[in-house]
Amino acid sequence: MTEAWWPPEGEGGDRPRPAGAGSVRVRVPAKINLYLGVGPLRGDGYHEVSTVYHAISLYDELTARRGDTLTLTMEGEGAGELPLDESNLIMRAARELADYAGVRAHARLHLRKQIPLAGGLAGGSADAAATLVACDALWGTGLSREELAVIAGRIGSDVPFLVHGGTALGTGRGEAVSPVLARAGSWHWVVTLADGGLATPEVYAQIDRMRAAGEAPRSVDAPDDLLAALRQRDPAVLGAALGNDLQPAALALWPALGKTLSAGLEAGALAAIVSGSGPSCVFLARDRPGAEKLAADLAAAGVCRAARTAHGPVAGARIV
């Protein structure tokens, strides 16, 4: 069965909530880029991209409760490192939604974080998407997914995709998303986490320097091979089509990632790529048992901080 993998509104885990609920809990996935083509720097400071987003079962959870002001607390990955002030995308998302809907930005927000910081998995964007969905329910603003995605585009390039989830084509700076046709079913992945992170602007600046020096290609190709591979059920075909234009830059900034990628391939991964801007790496396995063995082998090899199994595609930010 071939279908456009884009969860219909209200599906994928959303539970009905009364308008203006007293407490709302939202689960939101990480994203990986099955393909990331990076074009030249635009006049607005962004790069033109052509990407295929894929939401995977590595989740953060955000709980929103009624409050007299807007506050944020957290636990888990990045606790004590992640700023909880107005610079956090969660706070920005809540205020953007409140401004759009004409309501007060009053909520007590608590984040349980598993997606690593600055890991190339769009953890901050995921949390912003979760905030839009949670506060929409908390405040009873009743916006559609499409309206939330419009607000999301003002916050960050990856946020609109994580409102929807699934598998989608991203263009522009990544904020213009549309579902892609794919065979029903799941792909099985292993994600390795690194000690530390890479700042996305730094990785983009590095690829610009490398291209100027002739050390990396300049063109951005359409992901035709990847889109065709998704319409099949052969992991080997999909693995051969994976690609990331930012990988040379991430490897230049973090050379040890080369050992991580090599270790995964030696352990039987069908494909290995840096996830987005890195330093997390993603490995495609043939099936779930293969992913579990691969994760164990990578953890034992000492080439990463942790290795986690995941499957995709999954729904985006949803009430649980």
PDB file of C-alpha atoms in Angstrom:
ATOM      1  CA  MET A   1       0.000   0.000   0.000  1.00  0.00           C
ATOM      2  CA  THR A   2       1.350   3.407  -0.990  1.00  0.00           C
ATOM      3  CA  GLU A   3       0.074   6.424   0.908  1.00  0.00           C
ATOM      4  CA  ALA A   4       0.932  10.022   1.692  1.00  0.00           C
ATOM      5  CA  TRP A   5       2.389   9.693   5.173  1.00  0.00           C
ATOM      6  CA  TRP A   6       0.940  12.665   6.931  1.00  0.00           C
ATOM      7  CA  PRO A   7      -1.212  11.925   9.979  1.00  0.00           C
ATOM      8  CA  PRO A   8      -4.756  13.252   9.532  1.00  0.00           C
ATOM      9  CA  GLU A   9      -5.707  15.890  12.056  1.00  0.00           C
ATOM     10  CA  GLY A  10      -6.869  14.276  15.262  1.00  0.00           C
ATOM     11  CA  GLU A  11      -5.054  10.990  14.588  1.00  0.00           C
ATOM     12  CA  GLY A  12      -1.697   9.653  15.709  1.00  0.00           C
ATOM     13  CA  GLY A  13      -2.345   9.838  19.436  1.00  0.00           C
ATOM     14  CA  ASP A  14      -4.368  13.013  19.970  1.00  0.00           C
ATOM     15  CA  ARG A  15      -7.036  12.569  22.607  1.00  0.00           C
ATOM     16  CA  PRO A  16     -10.028  14.909  22.723  1.00  0.00           C
ATOM     17  CA  ARG A  17      -9.693  17.627  25.332  1.00  0.00           C
ATOM     18  CA  PRO A  18     -12.294  20.129  26.500  1.00  0.00           C
ATOM     19  CA  ALA A  19     -11.612  23.691  25.451  1.00  0.00           C
ATOM     20  CA  GLY A  20      -9.437  25.354  28.041  1.00  0.00           C
ATOM     21  CA  ALA A  21      -8.291  22.102  29.691  1.00  0.00           C
ATOM     22  CA  GLY A  22      -6.518  22.427  33.050  1.00  0.00           C
ATOM     23  CA  SER A  23      -3.557  20.252  32.075  1.00  0.00           C
ATOM     24  CA  VAL A  24      -2.318  19.004  28.706  1.00  0.00           C
ATOM     25  CA  ARG A  25       0.555  16.592  27.988  1.00  0.00           C
ATOM     26  CA  VAL A  26       2.036  16.432  24.489  1.00  0.00           C
ATOM     27  CA  ARG A  27       4.556  13.980  23.089  1.00  0.00           C
ATOM     28  CA  VAL A  28       6.719  15.096  20.159  1.00  0.00           C
ATOM     29  CA  PRO A  29       9.273  13.129  18.115  1.00  0.00           C
ATOM     30  CA  ALA A  30      12.761  13.878  16.898  1.00  0.00           C
ATOM     31  CA  LYS A  31      13.358  14.261  13.184  1.00  0.00           C
ATOM     32  CA  ILE A  32      16.041  12.939  10.914  1.00  0.00           C
ATOM     33  CA  ASN A  33      16.773  14.056   7.366  1.00  0.00           C
ATOM     34  CA  LEU A  34      16.696  11.137   4.965  1.00  0.00           C
ATOM     35  CA  TYR A  35      18.037  13.581   2.398  1.00  0.00           C
ATOM     36  CA  LEU A  36      19.390  17.081   2.948  1.00  0.00           C
ATOM     37  CA  GLY A  37      20.453  19.117  -0.047  1.00  0.00           C
ATOM     38  CA  VAL A  38      21.881  22.537   0.782  1.00  0.00           C
ATOM     39  CA  GLY A  39      21.946  25.335  -1.764  1.00  0.00           C
ATOM     40  CA  PRO A  40      23.717  28.700  -1.638  1.00  0.00           C
ATOM     41  CA  LEU A  41      23.287  31.306   1.058  1.00  0.00           C
ATOM     42  CA  ARG A  42      20.234  33.488   0.395  1.00  0.00           C
ATOM     43  CA  GLY A  43      19.909  37.210   0.902  1.00  0.00           C
ATOM     44  CA  ASP A  44      17.893  36.685   4.091  1.00  0.00           C
ATOM     45  CA  GLY A  45      20.754  34.776   5.730  1.00  0.00           C
ATOM     46  CA  TYR A  46      19.271  31.308   5.201  1.00  0.00           C
ATOM     47  CA  HIS A  47      20.334  28.594   2.785  1.00  0.00           C
ATOM     48  CA  GLU A  48      17.949  27.196   0.205  1.00  0.00           C
ATOM     49  CA  VAL A  49      17.359  23.551   1.078  1.00  0.00           C
ATOM     50  CA  SER A  50      15.649  20.518  -0.351  1.00  0.00           C
ATOM     51  CA  THR A  51      15.103  17.905   2.316  1.00  0.00           C
ATOM     52  CA  VAL A  52      13.068  14.835   3.164  1.00  0.00           C
ATOM     53  CA  TYR A  53      12.062  14.929   6.814  1.00  0.00           C
ATOM     54  CA  HIS A  54      11.282  11.743   8.740  1.00  0.00           C
ATOM     55  CA  ALA A  55       9.864  11.691  12.287  1.00  0.00           C
ATOM     56  CA  ILE A  56      11.219   8.899  14.511  1.00  0.00           C
ATOM     57  CA  SER A  57      10.217   7.386  17.855  1.00  0.00           C
ATOM     58  CA  LEU A  58      12.629   9.323  20.060  1.00  0.00           C
ATOM     59  CA  TYR A  59      10.415  11.650  22.088  1.00  0.00           C
ATOM     60  CA  ASP A  60      10.272  14.697  24.313  1.00  0.00           C
ATOM     61  CA  GLU A  61       7.172  15.408  26.426  1.00  0.00           C
ATOM     62  CA  LEU A  62       5.793  18.816  27.321  1.00  0.00           C
ATOM     63  CA  THR A  63       3.109  19.360  29.973  1.00  0.00           C
ATOM     64  CA  ALA A  64       1.173  22.635  30.049  1.00  0.00           C
ATOM     65  CA  ARG A  65      -0.849  23.690  33.090  1.00  0.00           C
ATOM     66  CA  ARG A  66      -2.760  26.829  33.936  1.00  0.00           C
ATOM     67  CA  GLY A  67      -0.735  29.617  35.513  1.00  0.00           C
ATOM     68  CA  ASP A  68      -0.699  33.334  36.242  1.00  0.00           C
ATOM     69  CA  THR A  69       2.457  33.941  34.198  1.00  0.00           C
ATOM     70  CA  LEU A  70       4.514  32.030  31.624  1.00  0.00           C
ATOM     71  CA  THR A  71       7.114  29.768  33.239  1.00  0.00           C
ATOM     72  CA  LEU A  72       9.248  26.847  32.066  1.00  0.00           C
ATOM     73  CA  THR A  73      10.930  24.023  33.992  1.00  0.00           C
ATOM     74  CA  MET A  74      12.595  20.883  32.701  1.00  0.00           C
ATOM     75  CA  GLU A  75      14.249  17.533  33.456  1.00  0.00           C
ATOM     76  CA  GLY A  76      16.307  15.071  31.457  1.00  0.00           C
ATOM     77  CA  GLU A  77      18.734  15.721  28.582  1.00  0.00           C
ATOM     78  CA  GLY A  78      20.324  19.157  28.881  1.00  0.00           C
ATOM     79  CA  ALA A  79      18.979  19.976  32.343  1.00  0.00           C
ATOM     80  CA  GLY A  80      21.164  22.736  33.755  1.00  0.00           C
ATOM     81  CA  GLU A  81      22.490  23.573  30.281  1.00  0.00           C
ATOM     82  CA  LEU A  82      19.393  24.565  28.322  1.00  0.00           C
ATOM     83  CA  PRO A  83      18.332  28.180  29.022  1.00  0.00           C
ATOM     84  CA  LEU A  84      14.775  28.405  30.309  1.00  0.00           C
ATOM     85  CA  ASP A  85      14.344  32.129  29.643  1.00  0.00           C
ATOM     86  CA  GLU A  86      12.851  33.992  26.676  1.00  0.00           C
ATOM     87  CA  SER A  87      15.615  32.684  24.393  1.00  0.00           C
ATOM     88  CA  ASN A  88      14.123  29.189  24.585  1.00  0.00           C
ATOM     89  CA  LEU A  89      11.981  28.234  21.575  1.00  0.00           C
ATOM     90  CA  ILE A  90       9.309  26.917  23.936  1.00  0.00           C
ATOM     91  CA  MET A  91       8.790  30.390  25.382  1.00  0.00           C
ATOM     92  CA  ARG A  92       8.828  31.951  21.941  1.00  0.00           C
ATOM     93  CA  ALA A  93       6.259  29.456  20.653  1.00  0.00           C
ATOM     94  CA  ALA A  94       3.897  30.134  23.537  1.00  0.00           C
ATOM     95  CA  ARG A  95       4.101  33.884  22.976  1.00  0.00           C
ATOM     96  CA  GLU A  96       3.690  33.585  19.200  1.00  0.00           C
ATOM     97  CA  LEU A  97       0.539  31.498  19.682  1.00  0.00           C
ATOM     98  CA  ALA A  98      -0.842  33.902  22.285  1.00  0.00           C
ATOM     99  CA  ASP A  99      -0.250  36.892  19.990  1.00  0.00           C
ATOM    100  CA  TYR A 100      -1.865  35.097  17.040  1.00  0.00           C
ATOM    101  CA  ALA A 101      -4.919  34.020  19.037  1.00  0.00           C
ATOM    102  CA  GLY A 102      -5.280  37.189  21.101  1.00  0.00           C
ATOM    103  CA  VAL A 103      -4.988  35.478  24.488  1.00  0.00           C
ATOM    104  CA  ARG A 104      -2.705  35.920  27.476  1.00  0.00           C
ATOM    105  CA  ALA A 105       0.491  33.869  27.424  1.00  0.00           C
ATOM    106  CA  HIS A 106      -0.097  32.350  30.852  1.00  0.00           C
ATOM    107  CA  ALA A 107       0.986  28.755  31.433  1.00  0.00           C
ATOM    108  CA  ARG A 108       3.229  26.602  33.578  1.00  0.00           C
ATOM    109  CA  LEU A 109       5.249  24.510  31.134  1.00  0.00           C
ATOM    110  CA  HIS A 110       7.364  21.502  32.075  1.00  0.00           C
ATOM    111  CA  LEU A 111       9.637  19.664  29.634  1.00  0.00           C
ATOM    112  CA  ARG A 112      10.790  16.049  29.981  1.00  0.00           C
ATOM    113  CA  LYS A 113      13.628  15.861  27.492  1.00  0.00           C
ATOM    114  CA  GLN A 114      15.200  12.842  25.803  1.00  0.00           C
ATOM    115  CA  ILE A 115      16.237  14.394  22.474  1.00  0.00           C
ATOM    116  CA  PRO A 116      19.804  15.707  22.905  1.00  0.00           C
ATOM    117  CA  LEU A 117      20.719  19.373  22.599  1.00  0.00           C
ATOM    118  CA  ALA A 118      22.395  20.554  19.391  1.00  0.00           C
ATOM    119  CA  GLY A 119      22.374  16.985  18.097  1.00  0.00           C
ATOM    120  CA  GLY A 120      20.989  17.424  14.587  1.00  0.00           C
ATOM    121  CA  LEU A 121      17.647  15.906  15.643  1.00  0.00           C
ATOM    122  CA  ALA A 122      15.660  19.179  15.895  1.00  0.00           C
ATOM    123  CA  GLY A 123      15.023  18.836  19.620  1.00  0.00           C
ATOM    124  CA  GLY A 124      14.415  22.539  20.128  1.00  0.00           C
ATOM    125  CA  SER A 125      12.078  22.699  17.144  1.00  0.00           C
ATOM    126  CA  ALA A 126      10.244  19.621  18.424  1.00  0.00           C
ATOM    127  CA  ASP A 127       9.678  21.294  21.771  1.00  0.00           C
ATOM    128  CA  ALA A 128       8.344  24.412  20.070  1.00  0.00           C
ATOM    129  CA  ALA A 129       5.885  22.278  18.083  1.00  0.00           C
ATOM    130  CA  ALA A 130       4.787  20.544  21.290  1.00  0.00           C
ATOM    131  CA  THR A 131       4.228  23.924  22.910  1.00  0.00           C
ATOM    132  CA  LEU A 132       1.949  25.086  20.097  1.00  0.00           C
ATOM    133  CA  VAL A 133      -0.193  21.949  20.346  1.00  0.00           C
ATOM    134  CA  ALA A 134      -0.273  21.964  24.163  1.00  0.00           C
ATOM    135  CA  CYS A 135      -1.074  25.639  24.589  1.00  0.00           C
ATOM    136  CA  ASP A 136      -3.693  25.532  21.841  1.00  0.00           C
ATOM    137  CA  ALA A 137      -5.521  22.899  23.904  1.00  0.00           C
ATOM    138  CA  LEU A 138      -4.807  24.574  27.251  1.00  0.00           C
ATOM    139  CA  TRP A 139      -6.105  27.948  26.112  1.00  0.00           C
ATOM    140  CA  GLY A 140      -8.943  26.569  23.990  1.00  0.00           C
ATOM    141  CA  THR A 141      -7.869  28.511  20.913  1.00  0.00           C
ATOM    142  CA  GLY A 142      -9.073  25.713  18.609  1.00  0.00           C
ATOM    143  CA  LEU A 143      -6.589  26.203  15.785  1.00  0.00           C
ATOM    144  CA  SER A 144      -6.140  23.665  12.981  1.00  0.00           C
ATOM    145  CA  ARG A 145      -2.857  21.912  12.306  1.00  0.00           C
ATOM    146  CA  GLU A 146      -2.443  24.124   9.254  1.00  0.00           C
ATOM    147  CA  GLU A 147      -2.810  27.289  11.337  1.00  0.00           C
ATOM    148  CA  LEU A 148      -0.372  25.962  13.934  1.00  0.00           C
ATOM    149  CA  ALA A 149       2.087  25.184  11.137  1.00  0.00           C
ATOM    150  CA  VAL A 150       1.871  28.779   9.893  1.00  0.00           C
ATOM    151  CA  ILE A 151       2.790  30.036  13.371  1.00  0.00           C
ATOM    152  CA  ALA A 152       5.483  27.355  13.564  1.00  0.00           C
ATOM    153  CA  GLY A 153       7.161  28.734  10.435  1.00  0.00           C
ATOM    154  CA  ARG A 154       7.795  32.013  12.264  1.00  0.00           C
ATOM    155  CA  ILE A 155       9.695  30.179  14.992  1.00  0.00           C
ATOM    156  CA  GLY A 156      12.066  27.909  13.071  1.00  0.00           C
ATOM    157  CA  SER A 157      12.555  26.028   9.821  1.00  0.00           C
ATOM    158  CA  ASP A 158      11.935  22.541  11.262  1.00  0.00           C
ATOM    159  CA  VAL A 159       8.985  23.444  13.503  1.00  0.00           C
ATOM    160  CA  PRO A 160       6.190  23.165  10.883  1.00  0.00           C
ATOM    161  CA  PHE A 161       7.233  19.604  10.041  1.00  0.00           C
ATOM    162  CA  LEU A 162       7.169  18.558  13.684  1.00  0.00           C
ATOM    163  CA  VAL A 163       3.625  19.860  14.071  1.00  0.00           C
ATOM    164  CA  HIS A 164       2.622  17.292  11.425  1.00  0.00           C
ATOM    165  CA  GLY A 165       5.234  14.513  11.611  1.00  0.00           C
ATOM    166  CA  GLY A 166       5.340  11.530   9.258  1.00  0.00           C
ATOM    167  CA  THR A 167       7.587  11.833   6.217  1.00  0.00           C
ATOM    168  CA  ALA A 168       7.563  15.061   4.236  1.00  0.00           C
ATOM    169  CA  LEU A 169       9.405  17.084   1.644  1.00  0.00           C
ATOM    170  CA  GLY A 170      10.803  20.379   2.907  1.00  0.00           C
ATOM    171  CA  THR A 171      11.742  23.272   0.628  1.00  0.00           C
ATOM    172  CA  GLY A 172      12.585  26.955   0.953  1.00  0.00           C
ATOM    173  CA  ARG A 173      14.591  27.136   4.163  1.00  0.00           C
ATOM    174  CA  GLY A 174      12.822  23.924   5.191  1.00  0.00           C
ATOM    175  CA  GLU A 175       9.624  25.507   6.479  1.00  0.00           C
ATOM    176  CA  ALA A 176       7.472  24.698   3.414  1.00  0.00           C
ATOM    177  CA  VAL A 177       6.470  21.066   3.941  1.00  0.00           C
ATOM    178  CA  SER A 178       4.270  18.618   2.071  1.00  0.00           C
ATOM    179  CA  PRO A 179       3.701  14.866   2.610  1.00  0.00           C
ATOM    180  CA  VAL A 180       5.421  12.327   0.387  1.00  0.00           C
ATOM    181  CA  LEU A 181       4.132   9.043  -0.987  1.00  0.00           C
ATOM    182  CA  ALA A 182       5.613   6.056   0.802  1.00  0.00           C
ATOM    183  CA  ARG A 183       4.839   2.405   1.414  1.00  0.00           C
ATOM    184  CA  ALA A 184       2.892   1.762   4.593  1.00  0.00           C
ATOM    185  CA  GLY A 185       5.045   0.344   7.392  1.00  0.00           C
ATOM    186  CA  SER A 186       8.087   1.293   9.433  1.00  0.00           C
ATOM    187  CA  TRP A 187      11.798   1.736   8.878  1.00  0.00           C
ATOM    188  CA  HIS A 188      14.159   0.785  11.703  1.00  0.00           C
ATOM    189  CA  TRP A 189      16.959   3.058  12.836  1.00  0.00           C
ATOM    190  CA  VAL A 190      19.736   3.403  15.367  1.00  0.00           C
ATOM    191  CA  VAL A 191      20.652   6.890  16.548  1.00  0.00           C
ATOM    192  CA  THR A 192      23.994   7.503  18.244  1.00  0.00           C
ATOM    193  CA  LEU A 193      24.341  10.390  20.668  1.00  0.00           C
ATOM    194  CA  ALA A 194      27.603  12.283  21.087  1.00  0.00           C
ATOM    195  CA  ASP A 195      29.224  13.983  24.064  1.00  0.00           C
ATOM    196  CA  GLY A 196      28.403  17.585  23.224  1.00  0.00           C
ATOM    197  CA  GLY A 197      26.726  19.293  20.294  1.00  0.00           C
ATOM    198  CA  LEU A 198      27.290  21.240  17.104  1.00  0.00           C
ATOM    199  CA  ALA A 199      25.696  24.626  16.486  1.00  0.00           C
ATOM    200  CA  THR A 200      23.723  24.524  13.238  1.00  0.00           C
ATOM    201  CA  PRO A 201      24.925  27.979  12.037  1.00  0.00           C
ATOM    202  CA  GLU A 202      28.527  26.859  12.569  1.00  0.00           C
ATOM    203  CA  VAL A 203      28.005  23.775  10.389  1.00  0.00           C
ATOM    204  CA  TYR A 204      26.380  25.807   7.616  1.00  0.00           C
ATOM    205  CA  ALA A 205      29.250  28.312   7.772  1.00  0.00           C
ATOM    206  CA  GLN A 206      31.725  25.436   7.481  1.00  0.00           C
ATOM    207  CA  ILE A 207      30.076  24.014   4.357  1.00  0.00           C
ATOM    208  CA  ASP A 208      30.196  27.500   2.815  1.00  0.00           C
ATOM    209  CA  ARG A 209      33.931  27.701   3.542  1.00  0.00           C
ATOM    210  CA  MET A 210      34.528  24.239   2.124  1.00  0.00           C
ATOM    211  CA  ARG A 211      32.608  25.033  -1.046  1.00  0.00           C
ATOM    212  CA  ALA A 212      34.507  28.275  -1.509  1.00  0.00           C
ATOM    213  CA  ALA A 213      37.737  26.270  -1.277  1.00  0.00           C
ATOM    214  CA  GLY A 214      36.466  23.643  -3.722  1.00  0.00           C
ATOM    215  CA  GLU A 215      36.329  20.971  -1.011  1.00  0.00           C
ATOM    216  CA  ALA A 216      32.601  20.244  -1.282  1.00  0.00           C
ATOM    217  CA  PRO A 217      30.085  20.291  -4.181  1.00  0.00           C
ATOM    218  CA  ARG A 218      27.996  23.417  -4.718  1.00  0.00           C
ATOM    219  CA  SER A 219      24.872  21.998  -6.353  1.00  0.00           C
ATOM    220  CA  VAL A 220      21.681  20.941  -4.577  1.00  0.00           C
ATOM    221  CA  ASP A 221      19.873  18.062  -6.282  1.00  0.00           C
ATOM    222  CA  ALA A 222      16.213  17.153  -5.974  1.00  0.00           C
ATOM    223  CA  PRO A 223      15.714  14.016  -3.833  1.00  0.00           C
ATOM    224  CA  ASP A 224      14.183  11.982  -6.659  1.00  0.00           C
ATOM    225  CA  ASP A 225      16.044   8.751  -5.835  1.00  0.00           C
ATOM    226  CA  LEU A 226      15.128   9.011  -2.160  1.00  0.00           C
ATOM    227  CA  LEU A 227      11.459   9.644  -2.910  1.00  0.00           C
ATOM    228  CA  ALA A 228      11.404   6.654  -5.263  1.00  0.00           C
ATOM    229  CA  ALA A 229      13.074   4.475  -2.610  1.00  0.00           C
ATOM    230  CA  LEU A 230      10.391   5.360  -0.063  1.00  0.00           C
ATOM    231  CA  ARG A 231       7.766   3.893  -2.376  1.00  0.00           C
ATOM    232  CA  GLN A 232       9.464   0.498  -2.071  1.00  0.00           C
ATOM    233  CA  ARG A 233       9.845  -1.745   0.975  1.00  0.00           C
ATOM    234  CA  ASP A 234      13.516  -2.616   0.506  1.00  0.00           C
ATOM    235  CA  PRO A 235      15.745  -1.113   3.222  1.00  0.00           C
ATOM    236  CA  ALA A 236      18.819  -1.628   1.046  1.00  0.00           C
ATOM    237  CA  VAL A 237      17.302   0.553  -1.672  1.00  0.00           C
ATOM    238  CA  LEU A 238      16.455   3.254   0.853  1.00  0.00           C
ATOM    239  CA  GLY A 239      19.918   3.059   2.379  1.00  0.00           C
ATOM    240  CA  ALA A 240      21.574   3.647  -0.972  1.00  0.00           C
ATOM    241  CA  ALA A 241      19.515   6.816  -1.469  1.00  0.00           C
ATOM    242  CA  LEU A 242      20.220   8.519   1.878  1.00  0.00           C
ATOM    243  CA  GLY A 243      22.287  11.716   1.642  1.00  0.00           C
ATOM    244  CA  ASN A 244      23.336  14.788   3.594  1.00  0.00           C
ATOM    245  CA  ASP A 245      25.187  17.761   2.080  1.00  0.00           C
ATOM    246  CA  LEU A 246      26.160  18.918   5.579  1.00  0.00           C
ATOM    247  CA  GLN A 247      27.992  15.707   6.428  1.00  0.00           C
ATOM    248  CA  PRO A 248      31.422  16.853   5.148  1.00  0.00           C
ATOM    249  CA  ALA A 249      31.153  20.002   7.267  1.00  0.00           C
ATOM    250  CA  ALA A 250      30.108  18.074  10.382  1.00  0.00           C
ATOM    251  CA  LEU A 251      33.011  15.648   9.879  1.00  0.00           C
ATOM    252  CA  ALA A 252      35.446  18.530   9.426  1.00  0.00           C
ATOM    253  CA  LEU A 253      34.303  20.060  12.714  1.00  0.00           C
ATOM    254  CA  TRP A 254      34.035  16.725  14.545  1.00  0.00           C
ATOM    255  CA  PRO A 255      36.424  14.212  12.896  1.00  0.00           C
ATOM    256  CA  ALA A 256      35.638  11.444  15.413  1.00  0.00           C
ATOM    257  CA  LEU A 257      32.226  11.059  13.779  1.00  0.00           C
ATOM    258  CA  GLY A 258      33.990   9.256  10.953  1.00  0.00           C
ATOM    259  CA  LYS A 259      34.837   6.440  13.377  1.00  0.00           C
ATOM    260  CA  THR A 260      31.230   6.280  14.530  1.00  0.00           C
ATOM    261  CA  LEU A 261      29.939   5.971  10.971  1.00  0.00           C
ATOM    262  CA  SER A 262      32.545   3.334  10.099  1.00  0.00           C
ATOM    263  CA  ALA A 263      31.770   1.320  13.234  1.00  0.00           C
ATOM    264  CA  GLY A 264      28.087   1.211  12.308  1.00  0.00           C
ATOM    265  CA  LEU A 265      28.790  -0.013   8.799  1.00  0.00           C
ATOM    266  CA  GLU A 266      31.208  -2.634  10.108  1.00  0.00           C
ATOM    267  CA  ALA A 267      28.496  -3.785  12.538  1.00  0.00           C
ATOM    268  CA  GLY A 268      26.062  -4.396   9.691  1.00  0.00           C
ATOM    269  CA  ALA A 269      24.173  -1.135   9.142  1.00  0.00           C
ATOM    270  CA  LEU A 270      22.736  -0.820   5.651  1.00  0.00           C
ATOM    271  CA  ALA A 271      23.607   2.887   5.628  1.00  0.00           C
ATOM    272  CA  ALA A 272      25.151   5.465   7.935  1.00  0.00           C
ATOM    273  CA  ILE A 273      24.817   9.248   7.799  1.00  0.00           C
ATOM    274  CA  VAL A 274      25.265  12.251  10.044  1.00  0.00           C
ATOM    275  CA  SER A 275      21.846  13.461  11.189  1.00  0.00           C
ATOM    276  CA  GLY A 276      21.211  16.982   9.904  1.00  0.00           C
ATOM    277  CA  SER A 277      23.944  19.258  11.195  1.00  0.00           C
ATOM    278  CA  GLY A 278      25.200  16.563  13.606  1.00  0.00           C
ATOM    279  CA  PRO A 279      26.820  15.311  15.704  1.00  0.00           C
ATOM    280  CA  SER A 280      24.190  12.570  16.129  1.00  0.00           C
ATOM    281  CA  CYS A 281      24.532   9.809  13.542  1.00  0.00           C
ATOM    282  CA  VAL A 282      21.780   7.659  12.070  1.00  0.00           C
ATOM    283  CA  PHE A 283      22.050   4.051  10.901  1.00  0.00           C
ATOM    284  CA  LEU A 284      19.488   2.093   8.903  1.00  0.00           C
ATOM    285  CA  ALA A 285      18.838  -1.519   9.920  1.00  0.00           C
ATOM    286  CA  ARG A 286      16.952  -4.190   8.004  1.00  0.00           C
ATOM    287  CA  ASP A 287      14.486  -4.880  10.829  1.00  0.00           C
ATOM    288  CA  ARG A 288      13.891  -4.378  14.548  1.00  0.00           C
ATOM    289  CA  PRO A 289      16.127  -7.242  15.759  1.00  0.00           C
ATOM    290  CA  GLY A 290      18.858  -5.922  13.479  1.00  0.00           C
ATOM    291  CA  ALA A 291      18.483  -2.446  14.986  1.00  0.00           C
ATOM    292  CA  GLU A 292      18.687  -3.811  18.523  1.00  0.00           C
ATOM    293  CA  LYS A 293      21.869  -5.738  17.771  1.00  0.00           C
ATOM    294  CA  LEU A 294      23.384  -2.778  15.953  1.00  0.00           C
ATOM    295  CA  ALA A 295      22.671  -0.453  18.883  1.00  0.00           C
ATOM    296  CA  ALA A 296      24.317  -2.894  21.291  1.00  0.00           C
ATOM    297  CA  ASP A 297      27.372  -3.242  19.061  1.00  0.00           C
ATOM    298  CA  LEU A 298      27.780   0.522  18.682  1.00  0.00           C
ATOM    299  CA  ALA A 299      27.454   1.093  22.422  1.00  0.00           C
ATOM    300  CA  ALA A 300      30.063  -1.610  23.078  1.00  0.00           C
ATOM    301  CA  ALA A 301      32.445  -0.124  20.490  1.00  0.00           C
ATOM    302  CA  GLY A 302      32.828   3.036  22.563  1.00  0.00           C
ATOM    303  CA  VAL A 303      32.294   5.359  19.593  1.00  0.00           C
ATOM    304  CA  CYS A 304      29.303   7.232  21.075  1.00  0.00           C
ATOM    305  CA  ARG A 305      27.763   8.329  24.353  1.00  0.00           C
ATOM    306  CA  ALA A 306      24.676   6.199  23.776  1.00  0.00           C
ATOM    307  CA  ALA A 307      22.918   4.320  20.983  1.00  0.00           C
ATOM    308  CA  ARG A 308      19.126   4.210  20.780  1.00  0.00           C
ATOM    309  CA  THR A 309      16.787   2.291  18.523  1.00  0.00           C
ATOM    310  CA  ALA A 310      13.868   4.043  16.850  1.00  0.00           C
ATOM    311  CA  HIS A 311      11.329   3.472  14.107  1.00  0.00           C
ATOM    312  CA  GLY A 312       9.592   5.818  11.725  1.00  0.00           C
ATOM    313  CA  PRO A 313       7.596   7.426  10.419  1.00  0.00           C
ATOM    314  CA  VAL A 314       5.590   8.508  13.468  1.00  0.00           C
ATOM    315  CA  ALA A 315       3.099  11.284  14.080  1.00  0.00           C
ATOM    316  CA  GLY A 316       4.230  14.770  15.049  1.00  0.00           C
ATOM    317  CA  ALA A 317       3.302  16.621  18.255  1.00  0.00           C
ATOM    318  CA  ARG A 318       0.234  14.902  19.715  1.00  0.00           C
ATOM    319  CA  ILE A 319      -1.760  15.046  22.961  1.00  0.00           C
ATOM    320  CA  VAL A 320      -1.372  11.903  25.077  1.00  0.00           C
TER     321      VAL A 320
END
